[in-house]
Structure formats: C-alpha cells, structure tokens
Coordinates of C-alpha atoms in Angstrom, one line a residue:
M1 CA 3.2 -13.2 -26.7
F2 CA -0.4 -11.5 -25.2
A3 CA 0.3 -14.4 -22.7
F4 CA 3.5 -13.6 -21.6
L5 CA 2.4 -9.9 -20.9
G6 CA -0.4 -11.7 -19.3
R7 CA 2.0 -13.6 -16.5
I8 CA 4.1 -10.0 -16.5
L9 CA 1.1 -7.7 -15.1
A10 CA -0.3 -10.4 -13.0
W11 CA 2.7 -11.2 -10.8
I12 CA 2.7 -7.3 -11.1
W13 CA 0.1 -7.0 -9.3
R14 CA 0.6 -10.0 -7.3
A15 CA 3.9 -7.7 -6.1
L16 CA 1.5 -4.9 -5.2
D17 CA -1.2 -6.5 -3.6
M18 CA 1.5 -8.0 -1.2
L19 CA 3.3 -4.9 -1.0
R20 CA -0.3 -3.1 0.5
R21 CA -1.1 -6.1 2.5
V22 CA 2.4 -5.2 4.3
V23 CA 2.1 -1.8 4.6
L24 CA -2.1 -1.5 5.7
T25 CA 0.0 -4.3 8.7
L26 CA 2.8 -2.7 9.4
V27 CA 0.2 0.5 9.5
F28 CA -1.9 -0.9 11.8
V29 CA 1.2 -2.4 13.6
L30 CA 1.9 1.1 14.4
V31 CA -0.9 2.5 15.1
L32 CA -1.1 -0.8 17.8
G33 CA 1.3 0.0 18.8
L34 CA 0.5 4.4 20.0
I35 CA -2.2 2.9 21.5
L36 CA -0.8 0.5 24.0
A37 CA 1.7 3.7 24.5
F38 CA -0.7 5.7 25.9
A39 CA -2.4 3.5 27.5
L40 CA -0.4 1.0 29.2
H41 CA 2.6 2.8 29.9
P42 CA 3.5 2.6 33.6
G43 CA 2.9 5.6 35.6
P44 CA 5.7 6.8 37.2
S45 CA 6.0 5.9 41.2
V46 CA 7.1 8.9 43.6
P47 CA 10.4 7.3 46.0
D48 CA 10.0 8.5 49.6
G49 CA 12.6 10.6 50.3
A50 CA 12.6 12.0 47.2
A51 CA 14.0 15.1 45.9
L52 CA 11.6 17.6 43.3
V53 CA 13.7 17.8 41.0
L54 CA 12.7 21.4 38.5
R55 CA 15.0 22.2 35.3
P56 CA 12.4 24.8 33.1
A57 CA 13.4 24.2 30.1
G58 CA 13.1 26.9 27.2
T59 CA 10.9 29.9 28.2
L60 CA 8.3 29.5 30.6
V61 CA 4.9 29.9 29.2
E62 CA 1.0 30.1 30.3
R63 CA -0.2 27.0 27.9
V64 CA 2.8 24.9 26.3
R65 CA 2.9 24.7 22.2
V66 CA 1.5 21.5 21.0
D67 CA 3.5 20.8 17.4
D68 CA 3.3 18.5 14.8
P69 CA 5.5 16.2 16.2
L70 CA 6.6 14.7 12.8
G71 CA 7.2 18.1 11.5
I72 CA 9.9 18.0 14.6
I73 CA 11.0 14.3 13.7
R74 CA 11.3 15.8 9.7
S75 CA 13.2 19.0 11.1
G76 CA 15.6 17.0 13.1
G77 CA 14.4 17.2 16.3
A78 CA 15.0 21.3 16.8
S79 CA 11.8 22.5 18.1
V80 CA 12.5 25.6 20.9
A81 CA 11.2 24.0 24.3
Q82 CA 8.7 26.0 26.4
T83 CA 8.0 24.8 29.7
S84 CA 4.7 24.7 31.5
L85 CA 4.0 27.7 34.6
P86 CA 1.2 26.0 35.4
D87 CA 2.7 22.2 35.8
L88 CA 5.4 23.7 37.6
L89 CA 2.6 25.8 40.2
E90 CA 0.7 22.7 40.5
A91 CA 4.1 20.3 41.3
V92 CA 5.5 22.5 43.9
R93 CA 2.1 23.3 45.6
A94 CA 1.9 19.8 45.8
A95 CA 5.0 18.9 46.6
R96 CA 5.3 21.2 50.3
E97 CA 2.3 18.9 51.4
D98 CA 3.8 15.7 50.2
K99 CA 5.8 13.3 52.5
R100 CA 6.9 11.7 50.1
I101 CA 8.7 14.7 49.1
K102 CA 12.2 15.3 51.1
A103 CA 13.5 18.9 49.2
L104 CA 14.0 20.7 46.1
V105 CA 16.2 20.9 43.6
I106 CA 16.2 23.6 41.2
E107 CA 18.8 24.1 37.8
T108 CA 18.1 26.5 35.5
D109 CA 21.2 25.8 33.3
L110 CA 17.9 25.0 30.2
L111 CA 15.8 27.8 31.2
G112 CA 15.0 31.1 28.8
Q113 CA 13.4 33.5 28.8
G114 CA 10.3 33.3 31.8
G115 CA 9.1 37.4 31.7
L116 CA 10.0 38.6 35.5
S117 CA 6.3 37.8 36.8
K118 CA 6.1 33.8 35.7
L119 CA 9.3 33.9 37.3
A120 CA 8.4 35.9 40.7
E121 CA 5.3 33.7 40.7
L122 CA 7.0 30.3 40.9
R123 CA 9.3 31.5 42.7
E124 CA 6.7 32.2 45.8
A125 CA 5.5 28.9 45.8
V126 CA 9.4 27.4 46.5
L127 CA 9.0 30.1 49.1
D128 CA 6.0 28.9 50.4
F129 CA 7.3 25.7 49.8
K130 CA 10.8 26.7 52.5
S131 CA 8.5 27.9 54.6
G132 CA 7.2 24.0 55.1
G133 CA 10.5 23.2 56.6
K134 CA 12.2 21.6 53.4
P135 CA 15.2 22.6 52.0
V136 CA 15.6 23.8 48.2
Y137 CA 19.4 23.0 46.9
A138 CA 19.5 25.4 43.4
R139 CA 23.0 25.0 40.5
G140 CA 24.1 26.5 37.3
E141 CA 26.9 25.8 35.7
R142 CA 26.0 29.9 34.7
F143 CA 23.3 32.2 36.0
M144 CA 21.4 35.0 33.2
Q145 CA 19.8 37.7 35.3
G146 CA 16.0 35.6 35.0
Q147 CA 17.9 32.2 35.7
Y148 CA 19.8 33.5 38.6
F149 CA 16.4 35.7 40.1
L150 CA 14.5 32.3 40.1
A151 CA 17.5 30.3 41.7
S152 CA 18.0 33.0 44.4
I153 CA 15.1 31.7 47.1
A154 CA 17.0 28.7 47.8
D155 CA 18.9 27.8 50.7
E156 CA 22.3 27.0 49.1
V157 CA 23.2 28.3 45.5
H158 CA 25.9 26.6 43.7
L159 CA 27.4 28.1 40.6
A160 CA 30.2 26.5 38.6
P161 CA 33.6 27.0 39.2
D162 CA 33.9 28.5 35.2
G163 CA 30.9 30.1 35.8
F164 CA 29.3 33.8 36.1
V165 CA 26.5 35.8 37.3
L166 CA 25.2 38.4 35.5
L167 CA 22.8 41.0 36.5
P168 CA 23.0 43.6 34.4
G169 CA 19.9 45.6 35.1
L170 CA 16.8 45.4 32.6
A171 CA 16.3 47.2 29.8
R172 CA 13.7 48.4 27.0
N173 CA 15.6 48.6 23.2
V174 CA 13.2 49.6 20.2
S175 CA 14.2 49.0 16.8
Y176 CA 13.1 52.0 14.3
F177 CA 12.2 51.4 10.6
K178 CA 11.1 54.6 9.2
G179 CA 14.8 55.2 7.9
A180 CA 14.5 52.7 6.2
L181 CA 10.7 52.8 4.8
D182 CA 12.4 56.0 3.8
A183 CA 14.9 54.8 2.2
L184 CA 12.2 52.6 0.6
G185 CA 9.5 54.5 -0.8
V186 CA 6.9 53.2 1.6
K187 CA 4.6 55.3 3.4
V188 CA 3.5 54.7 7.0
H189 CA -0.1 56.3 7.6
V190 CA -0.8 56.2 11.5
F191 CA -4.3 57.0 13.3
R192 CA -4.3 56.6 16.7
V193 CA -5.4 58.2 20.3
G194 CA -3.3 58.8 22.7
E195 CA -0.2 60.8 23.4
Y196 CA 1.5 56.8 25.7
K197 CA 0.4 54.4 22.1
S198 CA 3.5 54.1 21.2
F199 CA 2.7 50.5 19.4
S200 CA 2.6 52.2 15.6
E201 CA 6.2 54.6 16.5
P202 CA 9.1 52.1 15.0
F203 CA 7.5 52.9 11.7
T204 CA 7.1 56.7 12.1
R205 CA 9.9 57.6 14.5
T206 CA 13.2 56.8 14.6
D207 CA 13.4 57.0 18.1
M208 CA 11.7 56.9 21.2
S209 CA 8.6 59.9 22.0
D210 CA 9.0 61.6 25.5
E211 CA 6.9 60.6 26.6
D212 CA 6.6 56.5 25.4
R213 CA 9.9 57.6 26.6
E214 CA 8.5 59.0 30.2
S215 CA 6.5 55.7 30.3
S216 CA 9.3 53.2 29.5
R217 CA 11.2 54.5 32.0
E218 CA 9.0 54.5 35.2
L219 CA 8.3 50.6 34.3
I220 CA 12.1 49.5 34.2
E221 CA 13.1 51.5 36.8
A222 CA 10.2 50.2 39.0
L223 CA 10.4 46.7 38.1
W224 CA 13.4 46.7 38.6
K225 CA 13.4 48.0 42.3
G226 CA 11.1 45.3 43.3
M227 CA 13.3 42.6 41.4
R228 CA 16.7 44.5 43.5
E229 CA 14.8 44.3 46.6
Q230 CA 14.1 40.0 46.5
L231 CA 17.2 39.3 45.5
A232 CA 18.8 41.3 47.8
G233 CA 16.6 39.4 50.9
S234 CA 16.7 36.1 49.6
R235 CA 20.2 36.8 50.2
K236 CA 20.2 38.1 53.2
L237 CA 22.9 41.2 51.5
A238 CA 22.9 44.9 52.1
P239 CA 20.9 46.6 49.3
E240 CA 24.2 48.5 49.0
A241 CA 26.4 45.5 47.7
L242 CA 23.7 44.5 45.5
N243 CA 23.8 47.6 43.6
R244 CA 27.5 48.1 43.3
Y245 CA 28.2 44.1 41.9
V246 CA 25.4 45.9 39.3
D247 CA 27.1 49.0 38.6
D248 CA 30.6 48.1 39.0
Y249 CA 31.0 44.0 37.3
A250 CA 33.5 45.5 35.1
G251 CA 35.7 46.7 38.8
L252 CA 35.3 43.6 40.7
L253 CA 36.1 41.5 37.9
Q254 CA 38.3 43.2 37.3
A255 CA 39.8 43.1 41.2
A256 CA 39.5 39.2 40.9
G257 CA 41.5 38.8 37.5
G258 CA 38.7 37.9 35.1
D259 CA 37.2 35.4 37.4
A260 CA 33.3 35.7 37.6
A261 CA 32.7 32.6 40.2
R262 CA 34.5 33.8 42.4
V263 CA 33.6 37.7 41.9
A264 CA 29.9 35.6 42.4
R265 CA 31.1 34.3 45.5
D266 CA 32.9 36.3 47.5
A267 CA 29.6 39.4 46.3
G268 CA 27.9 36.7 48.6
L269 CA 25.2 35.6 45.3
V270 CA 26.6 32.3 45.5
D271 CA 27.1 29.9 48.5
A272 CA 29.7 27.5 46.2
L273 CA 31.5 26.5 43.9
S274 CA 31.3 23.4 42.4
Q275 CA 31.8 20.7 39.4
R276 CA 28.4 18.7 37.9
D277 CA 30.1 15.3 39.9
E278 CA 30.4 17.8 43.1
W279 CA 27.0 18.8 42.9
H280 CA 25.5 15.5 42.5
E281 CA 27.8 14.1 45.6
L282 CA 26.8 16.4 47.7
L283 CA 22.8 15.8 47.1
K284 CA 23.3 12.4 47.5
A285 CA 24.6 13.0 51.3
R286 CA 21.5 15.0 52.0
I287 CA 19.1 13.8 50.0
G288 CA 20.6 10.1 50.4
E289 CA 21.2 7.7 47.4
G290 CA 18.8 6.2 44.7
G291 CA 17.8 3.1 44.4
D292 CA 20.3 2.0 41.6
G293 CA 23.4 3.7 44.1
K294 CA 24.7 6.1 41.1
D295 CA 22.3 8.9 41.6
Y296 CA 20.7 11.2 44.5
R297 CA 16.8 10.1 45.0
R298 CA 15.0 11.8 42.8
I299 CA 11.8 12.2 41.1
D300 CA 11.3 15.2 38.2
A301 CA 8.4 17.5 38.1
D302 CA 6.7 15.7 35.1
D303 CA 6.9 13.0 36.7
Y304 CA 5.8 14.1 39.7
L305 CA 2.7 15.7 38.6
A306 CA 1.6 12.6 36.5
A307 CA 2.3 10.9 39.7
V308 CA -0.2 13.5 42.1
R309 CA -2.9 13.5 39.8
A310 CA -3.2 10.2 39.3
A311 CA -3.8 9.7 42.8
T312 CA -6.0 12.9 42.8
P313 CA -9.9 11.9 43.3
H314 CA -12.4 13.9 40.8
E315 CA -14.6 15.9 42.2
K316 CA -18.2 16.7 40.1
A317 CA -17.8 20.4 40.4
H318 CA -15.3 22.4 37.9
V319 CA -13.1 26.3 37.9
A320 CA -12.5 26.2 34.4
V321 CA -9.2 28.0 33.4
L322 CA -9.2 29.1 29.6
V323 CA -5.9 31.0 28.7
A324 CA -5.6 33.8 26.5
Q325 CA -1.5 33.6 25.3
G326 CA -0.1 35.6 22.4
S327 CA -1.1 38.4 20.4
I328 CA -5.4 38.1 19.8
V329 CA -6.4 37.8 16.3
D330 CA -9.9 37.7 14.2
G331 CA -11.4 34.5 13.7
A332 CA -9.9 31.1 14.7
A333 CA -6.2 30.7 16.3
D334 CA -2.5 29.9 15.7
E335 CA -0.6 28.2 19.0
D336 CA 0.8 31.4 18.9
S337 CA -2.3 33.5 19.1
V338 CA -5.7 33.6 21.0
G339 CA -8.5 33.5 18.0
G340 CA -11.8 35.7 19.0
D341 CA -14.2 33.1 17.6
S342 CA -11.9 30.0 18.8
L343 CA -11.8 31.8 22.8
A344 CA -15.2 32.8 22.4
A345 CA -16.2 28.6 21.4
Q346 CA -14.2 28.5 24.8
I347 CA -16.0 29.7 26.9
R348 CA -19.6 29.1 25.7
A349 CA -18.5 25.3 26.4
A350 CA -17.1 26.4 29.4
R351 CA -20.7 28.3 30.2
E352 CA -23.0 25.6 29.2
D353 CA -20.5 22.8 30.6
E354 CA -22.8 21.8 33.8
R355 CA -19.9 20.5 35.6
V356 CA -18.8 24.3 34.6
K357 CA -19.3 26.2 38.4
A358 CA -16.5 29.2 37.5
V359 CA -14.3 30.5 34.7
V360 CA -11.1 31.6 35.8
L361 CA -9.1 33.5 32.1
R362 CA -5.8 33.4 32.1
I363 CA -4.5 35.9 30.4
D364 CA -0.9 36.2 28.3
S365 CA -1.4 38.8 26.1
P366 CA -0.4 42.6 24.7
G367 CA -3.3 42.8 22.5
G368 CA -4.1 43.0 19.2
S369 CA -7.9 43.0 17.4
A370 CA -10.4 45.5 19.2
W371 CA -12.9 43.7 16.9
A372 CA -11.9 39.7 18.5
S373 CA -11.3 41.4 21.5
E374 CA -14.7 42.6 21.6
V375 CA -16.3 39.3 21.1
I376 CA -13.7 37.4 23.5
R377 CA -15.6 40.1 25.9
R378 CA -18.6 39.8 24.9
E379 CA -17.8 36.0 25.7
L380 CA -17.6 37.3 28.7
E381 CA -20.1 38.2 29.6
L382 CA -22.8 36.4 28.8
T383 CA -20.8 33.7 31.4
R384 CA -21.6 36.4 34.2
R385 CA -25.6 36.9 33.4
A386 CA -25.8 33.1 33.2
G387 CA -25.3 33.0 36.6
K388 CA -21.3 31.8 36.7
P389 CA -18.6 33.7 38.4
V390 CA -15.9 34.8 35.6
V391 CA -12.3 36.4 36.9
A392 CA -9.4 37.3 34.5
S393 CA -6.1 36.4 36.3
M394 CA -3.0 38.8 34.6
S395 CA 0.1 37.4 34.1
S396 CA 3.3 38.6 32.2
V397 CA 1.2 40.5 29.6
A398 CA -2.3 42.0 30.0
A399 CA -2.8 44.8 28.2
S400 CA -4.5 47.0 25.5
G401 CA -6.7 43.9 24.2
G402 CA -5.6 42.5 26.5
Y403 CA -6.8 44.4 29.0
W404 CA -10.3 44.9 27.2
V405 CA -11.5 40.7 27.1
A406 CA -10.4 41.4 31.1
A407 CA -12.8 44.1 31.5
G408 CA -15.7 40.9 30.9
A409 CA -14.8 39.6 34.5
D410 CA -16.3 40.4 38.0
E411 CA -12.9 40.9 39.2
I412 CA -9.1 41.1 37.7
W413 CA -6.3 39.8 39.0
A414 CA -2.4 41.3 38.4
R415 CA 1.1 40.3 39.0
Q416 CA 2.4 43.1 40.8
E417 CA 4.7 42.6 38.3
T418 CA 2.7 42.7 35.5
L419 CA 2.8 44.7 32.0
T420 CA -1.2 46.2 32.1
G421 CA -3.4 49.3 30.6
S422 CA -2.4 50.5 27.3
I423 CA -6.4 51.5 27.3
G424 CA -6.2 53.4 23.2
V425 CA -6.9 52.1 19.7
F426 CA -4.9 52.7 16.3
A427 CA -5.2 51.8 12.7
M428 CA -2.3 52.1 10.4
F429 CA -2.8 51.3 6.9
P430 CA 1.3 51.3 4.2
E431 CA 0.8 53.2 0.9
F432 CA 4.0 51.5 -1.8
T433 CA 3.3 53.7 -4.3
E434 CA 6.9 55.4 -4.3
P435 CA 8.6 51.8 -4.3
L436 CA 6.1 51.1 -7.1
A437 CA 6.9 54.2 -9.3
R438 CA 10.6 53.3 -8.5
L439 CA 10.4 50.0 -10.2
G440 CA 7.6 51.4 -13.3
V441 CA 4.5 49.8 -12.3
T442 CA 1.8 52.6 -12.3
T443 CA -1.9 52.2 -10.8
D444 CA -5.2 53.4 -12.4
R445 CA -9.3 53.1 -11.4
V446 CA -12.6 52.7 -12.5
A447 CA -15.2 53.0 -9.5
T448 CA -18.7 53.1 -8.3
G449 CA -18.1 55.4 -5.2
P450 CA -15.5 58.5 -4.0
L451 CA -14.3 55.3 -0.8
A452 CA -14.6 52.1 -3.2
G453 CA -11.2 50.7 -3.6
T454 CA -9.3 53.1 -1.8
L455 CA -8.1 50.9 1.2
D456 CA -4.9 49.2 -1.4
P457 CA -1.3 50.4 -0.7
R458 CA -0.3 50.7 -4.4
R459 CA -2.6 54.4 -4.3
P460 CA -2.4 57.1 -2.2
L461 CA -3.9 57.1 0.9
E462 CA -7.6 59.4 0.0
P463 CA -8.1 62.3 2.4
A464 CA -11.7 61.2 2.8
L465 CA -10.8 57.8 3.9
A466 CA -8.3 58.9 6.5
K467 CA -10.1 60.8 8.0
A468 CA -12.9 58.1 7.8
M469 CA -10.4 56.3 9.6
Q470 CA -9.1 58.3 12.3
L471 CA -12.7 59.0 13.0
G472 CA -13.4 54.7 12.9
V473 CA -9.9 54.6 15.7
E474 CA -11.8 57.4 18.3
H475 CA -15.1 56.4 18.5
S476 CA -13.2 52.8 19.5
Y477 CA -11.1 54.7 21.7
R478 CA -14.2 55.9 23.1
R479 CA -15.8 52.2 23.2
F480 CA -13.1 51.5 24.7
L481 CA -13.3 53.7 27.4
E482 CA -17.2 53.3 28.0
I483 CA -15.9 49.4 28.8
V484 CA -13.6 50.2 31.4
A485 CA -15.5 52.9 33.0
A486 CA -18.7 50.2 33.1
A487 CA -16.4 47.5 34.5
R488 CA -14.6 49.6 37.2
R489 CA -17.5 52.0 38.5
K490 CA -15.9 55.4 36.9
D491 CA -16.7 57.7 34.8
I492 CA -15.4 58.0 31.5
A493 CA -12.8 61.2 32.1
E494 CA -11.8 59.3 35.2
V495 CA -10.8 55.8 33.0
D496 CA -9.2 58.6 29.9
N497 CA -6.7 59.9 32.6
V498 CA -4.9 56.7 33.3
A499 CA -5.3 55.3 29.6
R500 CA -4.4 57.1 26.6
G501 CA -2.1 54.1 25.9
R502 CA 0.0 54.2 29.2
V503 CA 0.8 50.6 30.3
W504 CA 1.2 50.0 33.7
T505 CA 2.5 47.6 36.5
G506 CA 0.1 45.7 38.4
E507 CA 0.9 47.7 41.0
A508 CA 0.4 50.4 40.1
A509 CA -3.0 49.1 38.5
L510 CA -4.0 49.0 41.7
R511 CA -3.7 51.5 42.9
L512 CA -5.2 53.5 40.5
G513 CA -8.5 51.0 40.6
L514 CA -7.5 48.8 37.1
V515 CA -7.3 45.6 38.6
D516 CA -8.9 44.3 42.1
K517 CA -6.3 42.3 43.5
L518 CA -2.3 40.9 43.4
G519 CA -1.5 37.8 43.0
G520 CA -1.4 34.7 41.2
I521 CA -3.3 32.3 39.3
E522 CA -3.8 29.8 42.1
D523 CA -5.1 33.2 43.9
A524 CA -7.8 33.7 41.0
I525 CA -8.7 30.3 40.8
A526 CA -9.6 30.2 44.2
A527 CA -11.2 34.0 43.8
A528 CA -13.6 32.4 41.7
A529 CA -14.7 29.4 43.5
K530 CA -14.7 32.0 46.6
R531 CA -17.6 33.3 43.9
A532 CA -19.4 30.4 43.0
Q533 CA -19.1 29.1 47.2
L534 CA -17.6 25.6 46.2
D535 CA -15.9 24.2 49.4
R536 CA -14.9 21.3 46.7
Y537 CA -14.4 21.9 43.3
E538 CA -11.8 20.5 40.3
T539 CA -9.9 23.1 38.6
V540 CA -9.9 22.0 34.9
W541 CA -7.5 23.6 32.0
P542 CA -10.1 23.3 28.4
T543 CA -7.6 23.7 25.5
G544 CA -10.1 23.2 23.1
E545 CA -10.0 20.9 20.0
V546 CA -7.2 18.1 20.1
N547 CA -5.4 16.4 16.9
L548 CA -5.4 12.4 18.1
R549 CA -2.7 12.0 16.0
H550 CA -0.7 14.8 17.1
L551 CA -1.9 13.2 20.8
L552 CA -1.0 9.9 20.0
L553 CA 2.5 10.3 18.7
R554 CA 3.6 13.4 21.3
R555 CA 2.6 10.4 23.4
L556 CA 5.2 8.2 21.9
M557 CA 7.6 10.0 21.9
S558 CA 7.3 11.3 25.5
V559 CA 8.1 7.4 26.3
A560 CA 11.5 7.4 24.0
G561 CA 13.1 10.5 25.6
P562 CA 12.6 14.3 24.3
V563 CA 13.3 15.6 20.6
G564 CA 13.7 19.0 21.9
I565 CA 16.4 22.1 22.1
T566 CA 16.7 25.0 23.6
A567 CA 18.4 27.7 21.8
E568 CA 19.0 31.1 23.7
S569 CA 22.6 32.7 21.6
P570 CA 22.1 36.4 21.7
L571 CA 21.8 35.3 17.7
A572 CA 19.6 32.7 18.3
R573 CA 17.2 35.6 20.0
L574 CA 17.6 38.4 17.8
V575 CA 16.3 35.9 15.3
T576 CA 13.5 35.4 17.0
G577 CA 12.5 38.5 18.1
V578 CA 13.0 39.3 14.2
Q579 CA 10.5 36.5 13.3
A580 CA 7.7 36.5 16.3
Q581 CA 7.2 40.7 14.8
A582 CA 6.8 39.4 11.7
A583 CA 4.6 36.8 12.3
D584 CA 2.7 39.5 14.3
L585 CA 2.3 41.1 11.4
L586 CA 1.5 38.8 9.2
R587 CA -1.5 38.2 11.9
W588 CA -3.1 40.6 11.8
N589 CA -5.9 40.0 10.7
D590 CA -9.2 43.0 12.0
P591 CA -11.7 43.9 10.1
Q592 CA -12.0 47.2 10.5
H593 CA -8.5 47.5 10.7
L594 CA -8.2 48.7 14.4
Y595 CA -6.2 47.4 17.1
G596 CA -5.7 47.7 20.3
H597 CA -2.1 46.3 21.0
C598 CA 1.1 47.4 23.2
L599 CA 4.8 47.6 22.2
C600 CA 5.2 46.3 25.6
D601 CA 7.3 42.8 25.8
A602 CA 7.9 41.3 29.9
P603 CA 10.4 41.9 31.5

C-alpha cells in the first residue's frame, strides 16, 4: 500500500517538475523574443519622394503616458490614445529640409482634445513646412473645431461628402456642487487670497462670481479672436464670412437642406468633398504610387522620426528638456501628475550630469501643492546657481503652482494662447458633522491642546484653527508675491496688481511682464542653448526611471500593432472629465493643505 502511494507521489513530483521546466522554458523563450523584438526589429526606411503622414490620435500631450501593456491587454485593449506634440514638431521640422519628403498629409479623424496652444504650435510648424515649397494636404471624415483648426492650414482641405465642419466658438462651463453639498449637509470651509482665485467656488457657490465671469469672458474672447483670425487667414476668407458661418450655422444648414458638407464647401472652409478611395487616388496622382501600387508613397510620422533619429549623430553637449505635466503633488508622481520629489530628482540629475549644459522645463500644469511647487522651484534655482541656464516653456496651461515653478527659471517663454498667472493660494477643509449626525454617528474626544485633533472632518472646524489656516494662506500668498517679484524684478505691489488669482493669456502676460517672450518649445530650447553658448548640441528628454518590463512589452506591441482606442464621444468626455476631477482631488496631499491651483482648462 505504501509502495503504491510512493509511486503515485513520485509520478506527481515528476509531472510537477516537468511542468516547471516547461514554464521556465516558455518564460525564457518569451523574454528572448522580447529582447530580439526590441533589439533586432529593423528600423524603417524613408522612401524617396514620399509624403509624411500625420494622423494624431487622442489627446495631444507633452509627454505620453506610459501605460502598463499587460494592464491594457487585461482591459481588452481599451486605452485612451495620446500623441506626443514634441514628436510631431520634430518630425515636421526635419521633413522640411529632407529631400526625400515630397509633401505632408494630415488626417485628423482620430484627433481628440489638444489644447489650443498645442494645436497652434503644430500649426506653425506645418506653416513653416509649407514655406519650403512643399504642399500640404488634409482630409477629415468630419471636422470638430480643434481638428479643423489644424487642417485649415493645408493647401488643399477635403471633407467626406456626409461630413461637417463644426465651429461653435469657445466657452467655459463650470459645474457647481454647493447645492448637492448643502443637501448632504457637507460644509466646505475655504481660505483664500485673491478675488479671482476661483478654484474653490464650485464648492461654495451655485454660479460664477462676477470676478470669475469677467476674467473668463476676457480670456475666451481673446483666444477666440486669435483663433478666428488664423482660420480666416488660412482659408483667405473675409472675417465677416467666417463670422456668418459661426453665428448662423443653423440658418445656413436649413438653406442647404441639411447638407452640412455642402455648407462647409460653399463657405470656403473646404476645397472638395471626397470619399476615402477618391482621396487615396488623388494622393497617388499628386505624390506617386508606393512600392506595392496599392497606396500612395508615404511614411507615418513615428516611422519617419525613428529613421531620422537613427541617422542623427550624437553631440557631447546636451540641452535637457524636463516635462511638468498635470497637477503638482507632494512626493512621487504618477502618470497624470507632477511629483515634487520626482521632478526635483530629475532636475538634480540634470544638474549633476556633465553632458547637460542647460535645462528647459516644459510646463503644462494648472498647479497644485504649494509645498511641492516650491521644492521644484528651489531645484531650478540651485541649477542656475551651479552655472547651468534654466528656461521655462509654457504649454497650454502654466498657472498658479505652474507659474510658481516657472519663477525659478532665468527666462520664461509662453504661447500667446497659453493660460498663465493665477498667482494666488487657497486652502479647503470639508466638514461632515451634519451628514454623520443624520446617520446617528457622533464624535467625542480627549486632547492635550486646543488644536489637537481638530483637523478632522468629523468635527466642526474650530475658530482658532480657521484663523490659523487663513493666516497660513495669507503668508503663502505673500511668499508667492515675493518669489515672483524677485524673479521678475518687480515691486511686490506691482505683482499684486496682476496677481490675486487672475488668469491671463500668454499674450497678456507678456504685456504685464509675467513672461519674457512668446514662442514654442523649440524657441525655448534655442534660447537655453544660446544662454549656455552652445553652437552644437543635442536635445534630450529625460523621463526618469523606466520599468524594463513595460519597455519591452511596449516594444513588442509596437511591432505587433497598436491596441489603443480613442473614446471621444460627448458621454465619454463627460465621464472622463468627472473622473479626472475626482482623481485630482484625491491627489491633493500638500502637508500644509495649501494649494496654488487654477480652475482653468485649456480650450
């Protein structure tokens, strides 16, 4: 009997050992395959006389989120796409001088939100490409406003026969939660300085304050004026004609029997209506057939950029571009935030790297933790003291804490469409005593001091603590003013006049002395190189620590093909917006509960 059991156990052991060997072998083969895919995958080649194809997908960002590829697979491939603006700019700039590139083709159907300043910066790069004598062609199945803003710069714009061009203008819609909070019995105590510091108003009001309405109206009118002028100029339209299309779209649509594509063509917004096959046949005629004869001669932006970078010699001197994208939080960052400690460590690493001769900080942030903002600013200041120039480059938003950080630079560049300023500080404290009481939950305490345990949402806010928090906010605001005044070489009173939480466009900020020059990321990089007296240099984009497993899997999946999808329906945008707002609130972790945050989204 025991001998029989022994043979059974021995057989089971051998089976498990064999299974172990098989699993280990499979893992080894998988790892080897990943390494080979990463290292041996042949780089793309650029065909002579090809068109560079731009098909931006999802949101235009300064730094693409590094998703966990295994997580994407587990979720069924549902990953919201992002496209790197710096990559597109680099590709278009290189193609201008590349004799192998004959034309530029823009297809906007996958483009989601981009931020007006990012679209305008890409638009300028395309305009510069055109100045070299090469044609630009663009097509969309339909054009939302941002998509059309990019496509309108083309020499020839095509629209699907059943498509439309939607130009509603700009608006700022804000949700207010006071009614819901009152119904729940939740009190939100707000401490702030600056009548224009509107971030906390959704929790304390049911509508816009007069100050927020005034500031918002001036912002969107200035941005829309610039956007409208650029659109009219690109299409060689009289401003009145474009105004009529925007203001009387329903009337024009009714007169055309509901044919939106015809309305767009008759208004001069597009040059022709074409089906997909007609579009491809047109490009084959204009550019030439590809090697297989099935499509026009072309190369996608990612492949082109990889080929260009592989052929570009490395330089010893580096200009390091660090990206601050998302809300600023204390400690380490995640993929959607700027960690004070994380970014400070990157700045410190650049300062200590002998190859790095200058630093550019690209800011796309509405702010956040005042503590973390100061940690980052201080590292920039130390970098300047070490003899390395620092230039701040503002993207779509660089406000409040984002401006606090920029004050650490030698020089600040912004786009005219950038939202910046919002120099102010606030603190918020929620109180849940009433809703808990409704549930029969009460709180009692013992303490060793009058303020011990008072920063607890289960208890009413003590007047002494409320006073202390307001004093802290006022002190932080004075500190903010001092930092800006020293950086901009202004009196504190002069800074206060343009501060108090007010948001400005980059164009207005230049006029007010809050930024030094208007321009994009490439202008800022050139300025940093000039300050470092560099004739030859290489631009590098440090990303911090990269997980090797993610890197290998991303490489394998790039060989296999994309798995991301773009969710851009109105409902998807609403859900995404609510999720993003909730996620931002959960990230708030300033140790003093002081925040320099701007309630401003780039249009």
